[in-house]
Each structure stands twice: as structure tokens, then as C-alpha cells.
PDB file of C-alpha atoms in Angstrom:
ATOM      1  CA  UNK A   1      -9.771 -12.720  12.352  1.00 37.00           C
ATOM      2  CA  UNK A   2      -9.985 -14.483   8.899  1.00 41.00           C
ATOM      3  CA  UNK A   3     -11.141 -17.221   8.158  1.00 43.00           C
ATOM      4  CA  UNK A   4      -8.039 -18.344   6.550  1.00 47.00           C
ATOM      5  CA  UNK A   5      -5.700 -17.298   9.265  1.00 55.00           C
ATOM      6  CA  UNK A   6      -4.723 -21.121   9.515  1.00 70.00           C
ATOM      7  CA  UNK A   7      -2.013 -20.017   6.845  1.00 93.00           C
ATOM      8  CA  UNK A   8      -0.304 -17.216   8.168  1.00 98.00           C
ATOM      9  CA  UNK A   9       2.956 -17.462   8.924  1.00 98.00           C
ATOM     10  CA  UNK A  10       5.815 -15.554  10.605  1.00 98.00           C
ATOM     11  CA  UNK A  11       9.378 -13.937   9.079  1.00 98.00           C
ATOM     12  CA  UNK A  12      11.498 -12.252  11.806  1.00 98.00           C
ATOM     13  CA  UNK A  13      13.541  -9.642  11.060  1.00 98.00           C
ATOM     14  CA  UNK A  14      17.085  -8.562  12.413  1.00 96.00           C
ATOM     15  CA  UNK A  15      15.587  -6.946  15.624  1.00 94.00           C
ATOM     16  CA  UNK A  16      13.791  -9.947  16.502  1.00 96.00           C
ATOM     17  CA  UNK A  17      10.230  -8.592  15.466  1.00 96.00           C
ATOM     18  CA  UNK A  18       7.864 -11.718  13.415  1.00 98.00           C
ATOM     19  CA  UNK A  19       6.198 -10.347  10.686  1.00 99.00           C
ATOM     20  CA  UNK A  20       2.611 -11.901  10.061  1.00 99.00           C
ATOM     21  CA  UNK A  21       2.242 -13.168   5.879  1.00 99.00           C
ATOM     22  CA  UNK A  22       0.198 -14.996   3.866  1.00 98.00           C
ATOM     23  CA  UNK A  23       2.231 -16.589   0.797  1.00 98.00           C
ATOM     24  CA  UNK A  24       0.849 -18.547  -1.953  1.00 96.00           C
ATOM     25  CA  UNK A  25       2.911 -19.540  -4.909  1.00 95.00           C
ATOM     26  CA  UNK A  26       2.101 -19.377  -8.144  1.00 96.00           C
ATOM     27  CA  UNK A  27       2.818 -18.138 -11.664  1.00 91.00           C
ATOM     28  CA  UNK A  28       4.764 -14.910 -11.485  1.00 82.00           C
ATOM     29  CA  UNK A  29       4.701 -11.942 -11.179  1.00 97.00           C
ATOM     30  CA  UNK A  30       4.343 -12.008  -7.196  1.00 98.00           C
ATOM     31  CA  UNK A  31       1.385  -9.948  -6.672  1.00 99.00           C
ATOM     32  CA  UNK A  32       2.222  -7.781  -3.329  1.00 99.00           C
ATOM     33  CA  UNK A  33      -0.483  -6.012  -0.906  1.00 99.00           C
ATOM     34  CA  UNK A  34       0.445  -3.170   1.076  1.00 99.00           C
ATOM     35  CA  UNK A  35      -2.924  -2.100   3.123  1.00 98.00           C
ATOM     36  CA  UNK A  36      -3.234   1.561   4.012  1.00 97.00           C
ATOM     37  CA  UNK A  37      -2.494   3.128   7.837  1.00 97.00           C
ATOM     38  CA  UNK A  38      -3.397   1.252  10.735  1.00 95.00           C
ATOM     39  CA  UNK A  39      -5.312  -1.638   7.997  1.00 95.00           C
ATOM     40  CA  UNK A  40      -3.770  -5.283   7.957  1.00 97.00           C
ATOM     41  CA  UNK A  41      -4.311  -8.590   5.566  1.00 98.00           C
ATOM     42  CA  UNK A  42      -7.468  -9.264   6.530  1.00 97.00           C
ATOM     43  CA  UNK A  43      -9.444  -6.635   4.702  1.00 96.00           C
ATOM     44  CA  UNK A  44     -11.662  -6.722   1.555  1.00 97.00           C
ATOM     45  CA  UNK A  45      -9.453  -6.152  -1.197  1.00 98.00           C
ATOM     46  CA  UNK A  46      -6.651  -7.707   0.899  1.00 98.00           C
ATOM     47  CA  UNK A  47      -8.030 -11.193   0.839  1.00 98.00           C
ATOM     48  CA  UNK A  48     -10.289 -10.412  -2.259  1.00 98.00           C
ATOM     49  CA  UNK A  49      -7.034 -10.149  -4.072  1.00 98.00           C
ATOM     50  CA  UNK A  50      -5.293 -12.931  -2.681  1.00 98.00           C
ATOM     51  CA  UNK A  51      -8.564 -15.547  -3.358  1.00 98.00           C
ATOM     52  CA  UNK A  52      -8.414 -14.525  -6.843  1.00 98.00           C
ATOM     53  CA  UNK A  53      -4.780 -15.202  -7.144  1.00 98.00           C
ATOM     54  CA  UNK A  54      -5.517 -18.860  -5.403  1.00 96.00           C
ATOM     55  CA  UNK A  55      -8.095 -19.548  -8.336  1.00 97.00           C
ATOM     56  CA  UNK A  56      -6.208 -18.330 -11.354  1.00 96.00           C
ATOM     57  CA  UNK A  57      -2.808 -19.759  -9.928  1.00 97.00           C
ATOM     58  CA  UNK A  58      -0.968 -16.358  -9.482  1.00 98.00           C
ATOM     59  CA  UNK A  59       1.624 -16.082  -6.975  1.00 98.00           C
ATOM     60  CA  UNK A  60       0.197 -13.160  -3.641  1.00 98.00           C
ATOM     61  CA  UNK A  61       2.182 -11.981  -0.872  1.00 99.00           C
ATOM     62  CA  UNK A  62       0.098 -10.292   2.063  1.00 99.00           C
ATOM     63  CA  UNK A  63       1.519  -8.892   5.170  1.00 99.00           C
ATOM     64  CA  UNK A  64       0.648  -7.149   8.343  1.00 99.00           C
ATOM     65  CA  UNK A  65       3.216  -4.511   9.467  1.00 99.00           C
ATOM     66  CA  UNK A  66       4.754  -3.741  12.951  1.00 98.00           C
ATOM     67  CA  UNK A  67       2.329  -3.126  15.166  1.00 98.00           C
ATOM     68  CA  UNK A  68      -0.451  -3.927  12.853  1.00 98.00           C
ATOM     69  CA  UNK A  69      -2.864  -7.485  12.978  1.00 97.00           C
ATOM     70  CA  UNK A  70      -1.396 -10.100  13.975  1.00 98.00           C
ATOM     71  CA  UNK A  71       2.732  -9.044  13.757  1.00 98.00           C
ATOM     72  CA  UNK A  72       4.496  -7.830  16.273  1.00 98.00           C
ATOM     73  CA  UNK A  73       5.680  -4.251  17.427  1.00 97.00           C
ATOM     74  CA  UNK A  74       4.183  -0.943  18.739  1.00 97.00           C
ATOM     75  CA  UNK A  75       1.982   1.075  16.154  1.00 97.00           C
ATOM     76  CA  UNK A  76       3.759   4.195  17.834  1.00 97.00           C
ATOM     77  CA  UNK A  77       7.455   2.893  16.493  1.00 98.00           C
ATOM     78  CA  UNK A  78       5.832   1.997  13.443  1.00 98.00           C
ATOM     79  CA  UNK A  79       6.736   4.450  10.364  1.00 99.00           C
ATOM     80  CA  UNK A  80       7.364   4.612   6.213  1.00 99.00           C
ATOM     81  CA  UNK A  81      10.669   3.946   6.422  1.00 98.00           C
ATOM     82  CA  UNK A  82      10.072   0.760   9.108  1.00 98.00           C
ATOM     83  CA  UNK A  83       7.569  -0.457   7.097  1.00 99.00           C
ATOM     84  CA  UNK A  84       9.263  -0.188   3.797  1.00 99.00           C
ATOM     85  CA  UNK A  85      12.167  -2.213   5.225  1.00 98.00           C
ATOM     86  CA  UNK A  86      10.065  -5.187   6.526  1.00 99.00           C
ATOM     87  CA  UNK A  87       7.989  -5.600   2.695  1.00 99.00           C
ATOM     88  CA  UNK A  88      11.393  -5.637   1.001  1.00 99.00           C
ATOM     89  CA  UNK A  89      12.791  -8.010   3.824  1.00 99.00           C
ATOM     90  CA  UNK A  90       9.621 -10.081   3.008  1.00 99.00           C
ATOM     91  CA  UNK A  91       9.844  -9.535  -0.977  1.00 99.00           C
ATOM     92  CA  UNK A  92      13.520 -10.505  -0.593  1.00 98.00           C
ATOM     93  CA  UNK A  93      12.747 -14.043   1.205  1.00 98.00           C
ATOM     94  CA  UNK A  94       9.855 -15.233  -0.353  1.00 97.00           C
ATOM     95  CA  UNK A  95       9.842 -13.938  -4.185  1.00 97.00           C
ATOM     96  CA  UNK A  96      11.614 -15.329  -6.640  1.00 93.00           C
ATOM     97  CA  UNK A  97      11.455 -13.174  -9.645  1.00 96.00           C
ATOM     98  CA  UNK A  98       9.546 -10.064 -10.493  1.00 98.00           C
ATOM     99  CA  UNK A  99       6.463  -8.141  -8.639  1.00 98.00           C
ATOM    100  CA  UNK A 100       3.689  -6.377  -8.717  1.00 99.00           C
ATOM    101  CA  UNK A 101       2.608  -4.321  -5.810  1.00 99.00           C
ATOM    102  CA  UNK A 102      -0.650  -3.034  -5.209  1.00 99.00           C
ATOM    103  CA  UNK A 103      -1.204  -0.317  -2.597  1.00 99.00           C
ATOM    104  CA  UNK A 104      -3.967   1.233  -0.848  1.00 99.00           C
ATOM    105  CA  UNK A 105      -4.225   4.517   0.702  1.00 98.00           C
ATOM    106  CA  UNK A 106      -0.874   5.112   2.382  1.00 99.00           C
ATOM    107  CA  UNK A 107       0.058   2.031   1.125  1.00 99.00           C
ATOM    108  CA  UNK A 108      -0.090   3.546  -1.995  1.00 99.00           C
ATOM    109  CA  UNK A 109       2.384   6.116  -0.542  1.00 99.00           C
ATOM    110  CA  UNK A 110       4.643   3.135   0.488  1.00 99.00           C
ATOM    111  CA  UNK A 111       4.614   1.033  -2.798  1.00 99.00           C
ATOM    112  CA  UNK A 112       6.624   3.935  -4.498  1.00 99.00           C
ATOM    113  CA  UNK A 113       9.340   3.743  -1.562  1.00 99.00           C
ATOM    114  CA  UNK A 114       9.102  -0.260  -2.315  1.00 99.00           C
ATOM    115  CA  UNK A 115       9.165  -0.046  -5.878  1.00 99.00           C
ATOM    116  CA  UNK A 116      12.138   2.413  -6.011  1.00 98.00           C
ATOM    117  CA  UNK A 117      13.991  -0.072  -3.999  1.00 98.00           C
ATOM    118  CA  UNK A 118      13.012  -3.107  -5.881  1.00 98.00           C
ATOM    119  CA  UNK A 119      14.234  -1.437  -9.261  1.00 96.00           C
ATOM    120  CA  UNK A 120      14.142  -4.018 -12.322  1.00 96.00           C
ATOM    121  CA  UNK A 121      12.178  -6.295  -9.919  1.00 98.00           C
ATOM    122  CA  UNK A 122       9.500  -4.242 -10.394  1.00 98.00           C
ATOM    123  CA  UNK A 123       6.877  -5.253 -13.072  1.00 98.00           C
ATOM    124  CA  UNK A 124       3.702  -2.870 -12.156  1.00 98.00           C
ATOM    125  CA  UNK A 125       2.273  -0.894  -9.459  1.00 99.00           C
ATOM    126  CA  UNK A 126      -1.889  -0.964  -8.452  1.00 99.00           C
ATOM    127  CA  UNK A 127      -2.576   2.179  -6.519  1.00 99.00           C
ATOM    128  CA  UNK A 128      -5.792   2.253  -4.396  1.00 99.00           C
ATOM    129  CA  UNK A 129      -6.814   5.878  -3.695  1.00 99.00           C
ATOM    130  CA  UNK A 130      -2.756   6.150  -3.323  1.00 99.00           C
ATOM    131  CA  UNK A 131      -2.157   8.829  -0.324  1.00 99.00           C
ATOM    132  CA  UNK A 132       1.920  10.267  -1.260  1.00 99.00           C
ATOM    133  CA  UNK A 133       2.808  13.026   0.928  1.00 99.00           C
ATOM    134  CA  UNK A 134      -0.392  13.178   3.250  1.00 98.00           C
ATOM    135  CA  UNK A 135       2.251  14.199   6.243  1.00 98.00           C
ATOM    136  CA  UNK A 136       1.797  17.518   4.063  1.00 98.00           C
ATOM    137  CA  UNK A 137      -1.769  17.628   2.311  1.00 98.00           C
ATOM    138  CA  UNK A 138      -3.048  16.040   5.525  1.00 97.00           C
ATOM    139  CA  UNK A 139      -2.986  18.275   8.200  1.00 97.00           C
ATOM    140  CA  UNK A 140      -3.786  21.655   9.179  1.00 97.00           C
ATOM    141  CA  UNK A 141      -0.447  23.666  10.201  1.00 98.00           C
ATOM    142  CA  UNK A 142      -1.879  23.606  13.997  1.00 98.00           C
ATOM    143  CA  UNK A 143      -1.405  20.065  13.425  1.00 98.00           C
ATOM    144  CA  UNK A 144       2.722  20.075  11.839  1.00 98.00           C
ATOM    145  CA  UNK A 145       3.671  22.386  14.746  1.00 98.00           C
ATOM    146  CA  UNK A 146       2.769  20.063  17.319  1.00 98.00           C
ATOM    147  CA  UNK A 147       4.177  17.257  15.760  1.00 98.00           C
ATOM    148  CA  UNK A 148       6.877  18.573  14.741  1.00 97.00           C
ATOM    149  CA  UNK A 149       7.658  19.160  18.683  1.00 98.00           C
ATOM    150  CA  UNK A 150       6.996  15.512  19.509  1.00 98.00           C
ATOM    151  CA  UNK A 151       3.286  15.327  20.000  1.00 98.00           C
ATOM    152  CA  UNK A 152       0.713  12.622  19.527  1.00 98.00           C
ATOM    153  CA  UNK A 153      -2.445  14.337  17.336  1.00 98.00           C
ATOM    154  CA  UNK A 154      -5.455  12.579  17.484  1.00 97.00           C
ATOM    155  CA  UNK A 155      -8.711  12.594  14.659  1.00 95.00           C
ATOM    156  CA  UNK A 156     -12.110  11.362  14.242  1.00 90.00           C
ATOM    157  CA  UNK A 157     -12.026   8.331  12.898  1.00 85.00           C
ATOM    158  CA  UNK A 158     -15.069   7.646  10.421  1.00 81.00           C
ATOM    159  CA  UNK A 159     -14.092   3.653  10.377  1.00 79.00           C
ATOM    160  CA  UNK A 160     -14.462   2.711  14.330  1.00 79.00           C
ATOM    161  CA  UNK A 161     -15.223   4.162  17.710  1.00 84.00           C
ATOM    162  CA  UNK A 162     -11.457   4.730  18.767  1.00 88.00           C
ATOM    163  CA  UNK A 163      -9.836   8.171  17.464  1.00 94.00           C
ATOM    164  CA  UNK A 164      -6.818   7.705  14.752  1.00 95.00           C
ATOM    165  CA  UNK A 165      -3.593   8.861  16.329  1.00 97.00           C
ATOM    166  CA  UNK A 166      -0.790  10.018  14.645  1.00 98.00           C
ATOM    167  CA  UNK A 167       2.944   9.588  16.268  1.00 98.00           C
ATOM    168  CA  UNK A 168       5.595  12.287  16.035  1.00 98.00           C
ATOM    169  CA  UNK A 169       7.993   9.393  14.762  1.00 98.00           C
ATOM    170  CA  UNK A 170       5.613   8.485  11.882  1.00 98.00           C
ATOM    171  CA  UNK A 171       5.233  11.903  10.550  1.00 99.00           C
ATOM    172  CA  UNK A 172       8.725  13.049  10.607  1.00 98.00           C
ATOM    173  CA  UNK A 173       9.838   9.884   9.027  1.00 99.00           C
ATOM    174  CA  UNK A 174       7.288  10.406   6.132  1.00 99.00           C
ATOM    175  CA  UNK A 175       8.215  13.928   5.930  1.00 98.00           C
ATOM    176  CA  UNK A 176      11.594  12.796   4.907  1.00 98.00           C
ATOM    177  CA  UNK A 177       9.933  10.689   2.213  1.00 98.00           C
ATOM    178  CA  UNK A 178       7.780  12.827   0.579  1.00 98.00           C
ATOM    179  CA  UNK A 179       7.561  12.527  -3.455  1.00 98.00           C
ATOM    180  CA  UNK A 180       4.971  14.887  -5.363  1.00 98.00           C
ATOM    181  CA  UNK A 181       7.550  17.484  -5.579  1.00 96.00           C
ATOM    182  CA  UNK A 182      10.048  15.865  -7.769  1.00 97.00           C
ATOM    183  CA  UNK A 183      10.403  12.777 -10.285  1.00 98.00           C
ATOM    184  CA  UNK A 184       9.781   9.635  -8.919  1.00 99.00           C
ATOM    185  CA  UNK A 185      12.277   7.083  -9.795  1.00 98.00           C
ATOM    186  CA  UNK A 186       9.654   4.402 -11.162  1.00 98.00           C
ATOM    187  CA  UNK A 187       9.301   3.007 -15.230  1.00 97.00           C
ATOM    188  CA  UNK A 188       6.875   0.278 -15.085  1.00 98.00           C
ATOM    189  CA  UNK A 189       3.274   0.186 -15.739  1.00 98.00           C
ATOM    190  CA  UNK A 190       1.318   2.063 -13.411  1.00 99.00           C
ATOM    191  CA  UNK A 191      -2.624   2.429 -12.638  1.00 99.00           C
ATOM    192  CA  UNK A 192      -4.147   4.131 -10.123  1.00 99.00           C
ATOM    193  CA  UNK A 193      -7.709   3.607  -9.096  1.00 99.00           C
ATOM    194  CA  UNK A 194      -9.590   6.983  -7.272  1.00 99.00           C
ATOM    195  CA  UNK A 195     -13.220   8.210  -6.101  1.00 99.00           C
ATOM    196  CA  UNK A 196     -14.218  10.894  -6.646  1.00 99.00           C
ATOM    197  CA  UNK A 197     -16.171  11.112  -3.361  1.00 98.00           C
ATOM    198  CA  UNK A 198     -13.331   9.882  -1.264  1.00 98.00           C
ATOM    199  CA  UNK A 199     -13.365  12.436   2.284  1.00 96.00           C
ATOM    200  CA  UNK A 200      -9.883  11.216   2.898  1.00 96.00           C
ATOM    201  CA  UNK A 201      -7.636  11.594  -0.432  1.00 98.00           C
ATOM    202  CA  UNK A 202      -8.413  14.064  -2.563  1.00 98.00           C
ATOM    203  CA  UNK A 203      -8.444  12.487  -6.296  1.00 99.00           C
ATOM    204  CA  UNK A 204      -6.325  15.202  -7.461  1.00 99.00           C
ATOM    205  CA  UNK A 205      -3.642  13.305  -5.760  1.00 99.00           C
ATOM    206  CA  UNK A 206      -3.778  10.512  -8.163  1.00 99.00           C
ATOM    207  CA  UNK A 207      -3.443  13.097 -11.239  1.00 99.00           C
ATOM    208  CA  UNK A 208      -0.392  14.511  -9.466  1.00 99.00           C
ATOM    209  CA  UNK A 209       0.983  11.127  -8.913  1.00 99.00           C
ATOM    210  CA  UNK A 210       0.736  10.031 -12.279  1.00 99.00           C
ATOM    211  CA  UNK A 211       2.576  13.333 -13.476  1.00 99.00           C
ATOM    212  CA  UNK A 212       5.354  12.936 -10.678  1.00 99.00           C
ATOM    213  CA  UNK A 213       6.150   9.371 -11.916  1.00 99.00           C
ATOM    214  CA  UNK A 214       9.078   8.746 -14.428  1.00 98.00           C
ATOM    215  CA  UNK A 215       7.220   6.090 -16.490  1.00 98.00           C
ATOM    216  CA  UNK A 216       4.819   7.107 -19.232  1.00 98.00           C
ATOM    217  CA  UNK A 217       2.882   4.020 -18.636  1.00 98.00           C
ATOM    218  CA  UNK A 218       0.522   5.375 -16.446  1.00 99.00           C
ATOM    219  CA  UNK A 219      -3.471   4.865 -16.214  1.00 99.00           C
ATOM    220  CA  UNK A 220      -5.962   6.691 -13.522  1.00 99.00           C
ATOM    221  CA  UNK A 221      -9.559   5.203 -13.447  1.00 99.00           C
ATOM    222  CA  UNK A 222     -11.698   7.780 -11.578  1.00 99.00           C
ATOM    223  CA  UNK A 223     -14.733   6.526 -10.064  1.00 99.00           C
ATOM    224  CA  UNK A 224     -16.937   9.070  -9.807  1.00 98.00           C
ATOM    225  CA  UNK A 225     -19.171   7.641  -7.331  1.00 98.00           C
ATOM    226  CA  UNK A 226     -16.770   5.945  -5.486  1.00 98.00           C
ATOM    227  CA  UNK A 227     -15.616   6.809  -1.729  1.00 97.00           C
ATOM    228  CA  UNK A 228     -12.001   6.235  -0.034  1.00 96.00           C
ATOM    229  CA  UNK A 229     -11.838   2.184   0.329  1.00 96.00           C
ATOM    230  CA  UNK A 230     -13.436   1.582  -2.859  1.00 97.00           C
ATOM    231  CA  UNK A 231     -14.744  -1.837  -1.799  1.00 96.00           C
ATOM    232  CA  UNK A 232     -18.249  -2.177  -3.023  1.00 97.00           C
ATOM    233  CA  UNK A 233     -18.304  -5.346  -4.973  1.00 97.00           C
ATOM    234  CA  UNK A 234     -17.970  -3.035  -8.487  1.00 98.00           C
ATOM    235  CA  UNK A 235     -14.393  -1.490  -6.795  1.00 98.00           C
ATOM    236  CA  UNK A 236     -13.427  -4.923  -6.061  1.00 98.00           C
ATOM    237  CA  UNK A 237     -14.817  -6.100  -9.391  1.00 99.00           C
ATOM    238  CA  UNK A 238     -12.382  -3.052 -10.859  1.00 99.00           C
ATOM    239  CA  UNK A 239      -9.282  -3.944  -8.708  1.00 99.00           C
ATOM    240  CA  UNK A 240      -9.453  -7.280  -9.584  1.00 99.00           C
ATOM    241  CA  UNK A 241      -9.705  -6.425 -13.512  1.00 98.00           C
ATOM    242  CA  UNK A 242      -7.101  -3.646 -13.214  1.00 99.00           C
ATOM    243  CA  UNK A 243      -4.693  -6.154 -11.778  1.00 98.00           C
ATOM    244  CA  UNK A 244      -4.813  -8.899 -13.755  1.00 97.00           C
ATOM    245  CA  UNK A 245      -4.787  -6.366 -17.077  1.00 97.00           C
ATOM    246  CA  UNK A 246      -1.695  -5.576 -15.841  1.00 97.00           C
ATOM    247  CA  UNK A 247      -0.487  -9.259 -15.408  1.00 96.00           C
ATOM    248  CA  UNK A 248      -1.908  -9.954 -19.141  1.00 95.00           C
ATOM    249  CA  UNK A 249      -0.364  -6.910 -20.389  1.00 93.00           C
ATOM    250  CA  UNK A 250       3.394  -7.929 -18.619  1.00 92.00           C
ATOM    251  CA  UNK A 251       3.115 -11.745 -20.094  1.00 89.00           C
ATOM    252  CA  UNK A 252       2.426  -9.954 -23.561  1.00 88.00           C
ATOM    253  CA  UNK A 253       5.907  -7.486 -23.024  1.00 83.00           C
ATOM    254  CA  UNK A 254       7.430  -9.045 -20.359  1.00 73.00           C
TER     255      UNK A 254
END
């Protein structure tokens, strides 16, 4: 648990579930951080992020979702579409004015479902080895079949001893959500971060991205020796610089 957990706090939604968040308020935009599948507020860039924002007096929003850290729920109800709902519900309660959202991984997948929905709230988007449409890219067609007849599939997981599952609930929901194959409804300033040695996400995805969104403001910074969480210091050093660019560049043309 972090060390800072003493400031987490809890926003229930309509069904009665508390979402875990860490606010702190600031000059705006609201920076927002949306960690990847089955990955809460406590990890590197998570908390690297929101320290930063403490010491140059930028506003941060963190969160866990549903069934993730310390908020409540089932991982196996959890899905895009949940997920979305509960960041916007949070957005909606604590923000005043416009955001930035920064998202790793499949968060990066669920910052363009955000930022769609957020429309001129939306200042910039930070995408972290950004994973759109891995309910596609992701799995072998064994894989689809069985759960697209209701199975759990289970993988290696290269981050800890249990297996990752995946939930017949999650993927059809994301499969309704998919993006790469049309335009993505999104103008603001966008810049995605990718390794080139990431196992996970291929960093094609992140050239595809950036052709698949709208806006024409739209950076990708390939590391070349740089793996799927890109959190050696230098990734953090580069998330960190990315982000408040793009705070810099929205004060100069707000």
C-alpha cells in the first residue's frame, strides 16, 4: 500500500460501489491517471505523476477502478464501458474546468472512450504504450471463440506469480468499443509514448493510433530501448516532461 494512502478517499456511485481517489487541487488543467488492466494508483508513474503535480501546484486526479486496489467491486464485472463511467462520474465531481488524461496500457484504450465523452473538457491526452482494440490484436482466435461463448481465458503473467484472467464480460464489452478502424472523435493535443521492446503492445499500435485520431496535433516518442511499463527513471523522467509540455503548450493556446 502507499505510503500516502492516508489521503485516499471514497466517491460512491449510483449502485452503491466507493470508488478509491486521490485528489489534489491545483492550477488547472486536472491532470487524470487511468492505470492499465488489473494496475491501480499506487504504481510508478501513478504516484510519480501525482508527486510532481504536488510540487509544481498542478491539480491530479488518481483512481482505482471496480474491483481494482483499494475500491470496491469484482474484477470479473469490471469492463471498458464500467470503468469509463466511474472516471467521468469522478471527473464530473471533483474537476472544475478542463483535463488532461494520461493513460497507460489499456488505460490508454480507455482515455479515448473518456475523452470522447468529456468533449471541449478535454485539453490533452498522455498515452503510455496505449493498448486500443487489444480484445482484437490480443488474442489468438482459439482465444475469441471461447470467449465469445462465455469463458474465462487465462495467460502467463510476466508481472506476478498468479495467471492474468480475462472475463467473457470484459472482452465483449471492449469488443463493442473498439476504435482503430474508424476516426476517433478526439481534437486536442495528443502524445503517445512507446518501446520499442514492449512484449505486450506492439508499437505499431501507437502509429495506428495517431492516424485513427481526428486531431492533427499528435506526437509519438518511440523509445527504442524501452519495454511495456516504461518506468525506468528515464521513462518517468520522459512522462513527466511530456506532460507538463503539454500543460506549457495549453497555457500558451489555451
Amino acid at each position: 500500500m502507499n505510503e500516502c494512502a492516508s489521503d485516499v478517499r471514497f466517491h460512491e456511485m449510483p449502485d452503491g460501489a466507493r470508488i478509491a481517489y486521490r485528489h489534489s487541487e491545483g492550477a488547472g488543467p486536472t491532470l487524470v491517471f487511468l492505470p492499465g488492466y488489473m494496475s491501480d494508483m499506487d504504481g510508478g508513474k501513478a504516484t510519480a505523476l501525482f508527486d510532481r503535480a504536488g510540487e509544481t501546484g498542478r491539480a491530479c486526479l488518481l483512481l482505482d477502478y471496480s474491483g481494482c486496489g483499494r475500491s470496491d467491486g469484482d474484477f470479473a464485472d469490471g469492463s471498458l464501458g464500467r470503468w469509463r463511467d466511474e472516471v467521468l462520474a469522478l471527473i464530473d465531481a471533483q474537476v472544475e474546468g478542463e483535463v488532461i488524461v494520461i493513460g497507460s496500457s489499456m488505460g490508454g484504450w480507455l482515455m479515448l472512450l473518456v475523452g470522447e465523452a468529456l468533449g471541449d473538457q478535454l485539453a490533452g491526452m498522455v498515452g503510455i504504450a496505449a493498448a486500443p482494440d487489444f480484445s482484437d490484436w490480443g488474442f489468438s482466435e482459439e482465444q475469441k471463440t471461447k470467449l465469445s461463448a462465455g469463458e474465462t481465458i487465462y495467460e502467463d503473467n510476466p508481472y506476478g506469480p498468479e495467471p492474468t484472467p480475462t472475463h467473457a464480460l470484459f472482452w465483449n464489452d471492449a469488443e463493442q468499443n473498439r476504435k482503430l478502424s474508424g476516426t476517433i472523435a478526439i481534437n486536442c493535443p495528443v502524445h503517445l509514448l512507446h518501446g520499442q521492446r514492449d512484449a505486450d503492445v506492439p508499437w505499431e499500435i501507437s502509429l495506428k493510433l495517431a492516424e485513427a485520431l481526428r486531431s492533427d496535433a499528435v506526437k509519438v516518442t518511440l523509445v527504442k530501448d524501452g519495454d511495456h511499463r516504461l518506468s525506468r527513471d528515464g521513462d518517468i523522467a520522459l512522462l513527466l516532461q511530456t506532460v507538463e509540455s503539454l500543460c506549457l503548450q495549453h497555457e500558451t493556446n489555451p
